[in-house]
Amino acid sequence: MSSLRVFKASAALELAQLRGNRAFVVLTALAAVSFLAMVSLFGLTGAYAPVALIDLDGGPYAKRLVEALLGAHHSFALKSMSPDEARTALYSGRLVGIITIPAGFSADVENGTTVALDVRIDNVNVDLTNDVQRALPAAIVAFGRRHQFPGVRVQMVEHDVIPHDTGYIPYLVVSALALDAMVIAGILGAMATAREFEYGTVKLLRLSPASQAVMLAGKLAVSAAVAASALAVTLVAIVFVYGVVPVAPWTTAFTLLACVAIFTCLGAWIGALLKRTLAAVPLLFGLAMPFYIDSGALEPTRFDGEVIWRIAHLSPVYYAVGVLEWAFHGLRVTPEPIYLNLLVLLAIAVASAALTLGRLSKGVAR
Amino acid sequence: MIGRIWGMARNDLAVWLRSPAAIAASLLPALGMGVLVAVLTNSVGQQPVALVVRGHGRFAQRMARIIQGDRDAYLLEKMTSADAERALGDQRVAAIIVIPENFDEALGSGDAAVDVYLNNVNIDLADDIRRSVTRSVAEFDAPQLGLLGELHGPARGVLLPNPYRVAIAEHDLRDTNVSFLQYQVIPIVVLIVISIGLLGTALLTARDFERGTAKMLVISPGGRLPLVIGRLVGGTLITFALITPLVALGFLTRYIPYCAEESEAPRWLTLVLSGPCGWRLPVPSWTHGLALIGLLTAVTLTTVGLGTLLGVALRDARLVTMTALNGAAYMFFLGGGFTTVPFLPDWIQIVSRLVPTRYAIDGLRQALFYPDLIGFGRDILVLSACAVSSVMLASLKLTRAWRRR
């Protein structure tokens, strides 16, 4: 029997199985979009702390101070409120703080008198508190520099390594693509092999005169193709909904396909080891988050320390995020050059495919 | 009747405890999220920065001391220019702060600068550094704009004039600060409750249909009602059996060495211990303790009811697993897990009002971290309503589904 015919037959069988499990496939694809939505929600909390503003002055300097607060490095979402409303909102956790500009602020500033802003902070969360504590002086400095008050002797001069700033959500959604590839391709790959054990059809595979490696290749090719289609939907959402367009489309496509290949094979291996879809799916879900975080998904991994950075090299997601951030935004988030990340991805794809097929064949033979 | 209910509940508990796959399905995603939070704790707030001091004058040294003193903002390392450039290129630091050679001379003419070479890879990281360096630089001319000045200057009635003409009188709402990890531990607890309650009960129910044991339940002399109640009690017991040790652990981890902030443990050890150390829940007063138990019970019953409904509706373990994992993730994020709901756009805030986990997370944070119980009445009322309605609906649907077998 020719290998091509075996491959085709195996692929057709797998496709029929997936057709019979449409709901499962749809839910897997939905998980991909869910991750995208979730990292976006997380990204939204990285900036613009909700803070009440009580302006008891209303003068020109108060207005300029409000402008400075609004321009303080994406720090505040100011909400004008009455003192009572603000107090209630603060005590019920709906605000991070209250800034009160006192009456007579403009007149005092005009006269060269230093005025204290009353700032009440709900310091329940250190991270939010730190952000507000650091942003307030930044706003005050911007206010002082704008009016060129005498006595300011030092200023910060910023030199950016990258000519443009990249928004946090556009950064996060690109790295979420690698996470999506891991979850979708991994689960579909695991399902392809675990099902053989669950349904007892592994015995038929064992008795078949055809090459087991080719049969497995046919099954995994279909799983990978379905995973790639689901990932394509996510990619379209990123491009058209988020407006993030890759600067290197071919590299993006190649990287995503490599990710699909790697994670389908790894998923298949996990499925063959655990022999149950029910065990493999949560394991992949559980592994996804730590792998994702230790991959430069939120910021270059090396900023988190040498140990974390070294560990990150064990995860293919690290290389994938490195290439994808470059392909989409032109950013380098790994110290390794992009071509090296690409080569590692390619090597992992080839090695994991060979290793998985080998192991699965052995598993089947037993 | 009680004996039959207990028999069914005990059977479900035994089946579940003998299903490592089900336990893994319930716990692994939540534990994955826990690892995520632990790592995030180490990556938020402080960024690695190189300090290059080229100036040798006393003002340059003073500027350097101010920057080095802000330990909350930076993981600072003093370097030579060449080393710092290499470190920036190798991504060992996110920025280089340079105090130039002519700093003292330029200061005399009111034109001194502190240069910052910033790897602005994304605005979250870049803005953290911008804010921090701006504050350090401002502190040179206006010492009260530093952290100590914000907390202990005008707020204590000591207002020094500064050239920016504005100072900050910061008043914190509470005496103790809750770490990022502690704050985020609450949603993780809720996620575990959702995962176990929803997925555990849904899998037990689906399993009965898949294996045909639902038929045996229907024809058993026990009667349908005790069995239905037993299923719900079983789901609740399973959730309590796993959540109680976890919450108890939260009150015990304060005894782990190296968890103190001033601990000088190596970074890798801090990272390894950050999970258990972060799982440190403040000991509540008895009123807040009761509130905590009430909320956990209400959210458990809600998820057990929803899990039963899911199991009846799908009757397939794989579909149940995927649906429950997706559903738990949405309930987690929309309820305020890893997010702070007031930061989100208005329409998402409205959607989150329809998610029971929001009330659970809000209520638990209020009970554990706040001195009063503002909003607790609303939270427990909504959760209790959700619990009663989901349990009643689940009982009805399960009775009907078994009758049809």
Short mmCIF file of C-alpha atoms in Angstrom, two decimals, chain A residues 127 131 134 168 298-305, chain B residues 40-51 67 70-77 91-97 118-119 121-133 267:
data_model
loop_
_atom_site.label_atom_id
_atom_site.label_comp_id
_atom_site.label_asym_id
_atom_site.label_seq_id
_atom_site.Cartn_x
_atom_site.Cartn_y
_atom_site.Cartn_z
CA ASP A 127 1.21 48.15 42.47
CA ASP A 131 1.90 53.96 39.99
CA ARG A 134 5.21 58.04 40.86
CA TYR A 168 0.54 47.58 25.83
CA LEU A 298 4.52 40.96 28.94
CA GLU A 299 8.04 42.40 28.59
CA PRO A 300 11.43 41.06 27.51
CA THR A 301 12.04 38.04 29.74
CA ARG A 302 15.57 39.01 30.68
CA PHE A 303 14.22 42.03 32.58
CA ASP A 304 12.80 39.51 35.07
CA GLY A 305 16.26 38.20 35.92
CA LEU B 40 3.89 38.84 37.52
CA THR B 41 4.61 39.96 41.08
CA ASN B 42 8.28 39.78 40.33
CA SER B 43 8.00 41.59 37.05
CA VAL B 44 5.71 44.47 38.02
CA GLY B 45 6.90 47.57 39.80
CA GLN B 46 10.65 47.32 39.61
CA GLN B 47 12.69 47.36 36.42
CA PRO B 48 16.40 46.63 36.02
CA VAL B 49 18.21 49.89 35.33
CA ALA B 50 21.89 50.81 34.93
CA LEU B 51 23.23 53.95 36.57
CA ILE B 67 18.31 57.65 42.37
CA ASP B 70 14.51 54.89 45.34
CA ARG B 71 14.65 51.15 45.83
CA ASP B 72 10.93 50.72 45.27
CA ALA B 73 11.27 51.88 41.68
CA TYR B 74 14.43 50.32 40.29
CA LEU B 75 16.61 47.26 40.45
CA LEU B 76 19.61 49.50 40.07
CA GLU B 77 23.16 48.58 39.19
CA GLN B 91 18.50 43.26 27.56
CA ARG B 92 19.98 42.87 31.02
CA VAL B 93 18.70 46.37 31.82
CA ALA B 94 15.66 48.21 30.55
CA ALA B 95 17.27 51.66 30.72
CA ILE B 96 20.47 53.54 31.42
CA ILE B 97 20.38 56.62 33.61
CA LEU B 118 15.19 53.80 27.48
CA ASN B 119 14.24 50.49 25.87
CA VAL B 121 9.54 48.14 24.05
CA ASN B 122 6.04 48.77 25.36
CA ILE B 123 4.41 51.65 27.16
CA ASP B 124 3.72 49.75 30.37
CA LEU B 125 7.40 49.19 31.01
CA ALA B 126 8.54 52.50 29.52
CA ASP B 127 6.03 54.57 31.51
CA ASP B 128 7.08 52.91 34.77
CA ILE B 129 10.66 54.04 34.17
CA ARG B 130 9.64 57.49 32.92
CA ARG B 131 7.56 58.13 36.05
CA SER B 132 10.26 56.84 38.37
CA VAL B 133 13.14 58.80 36.85
CA ARG B 267 16.29 36.16 43.57
#
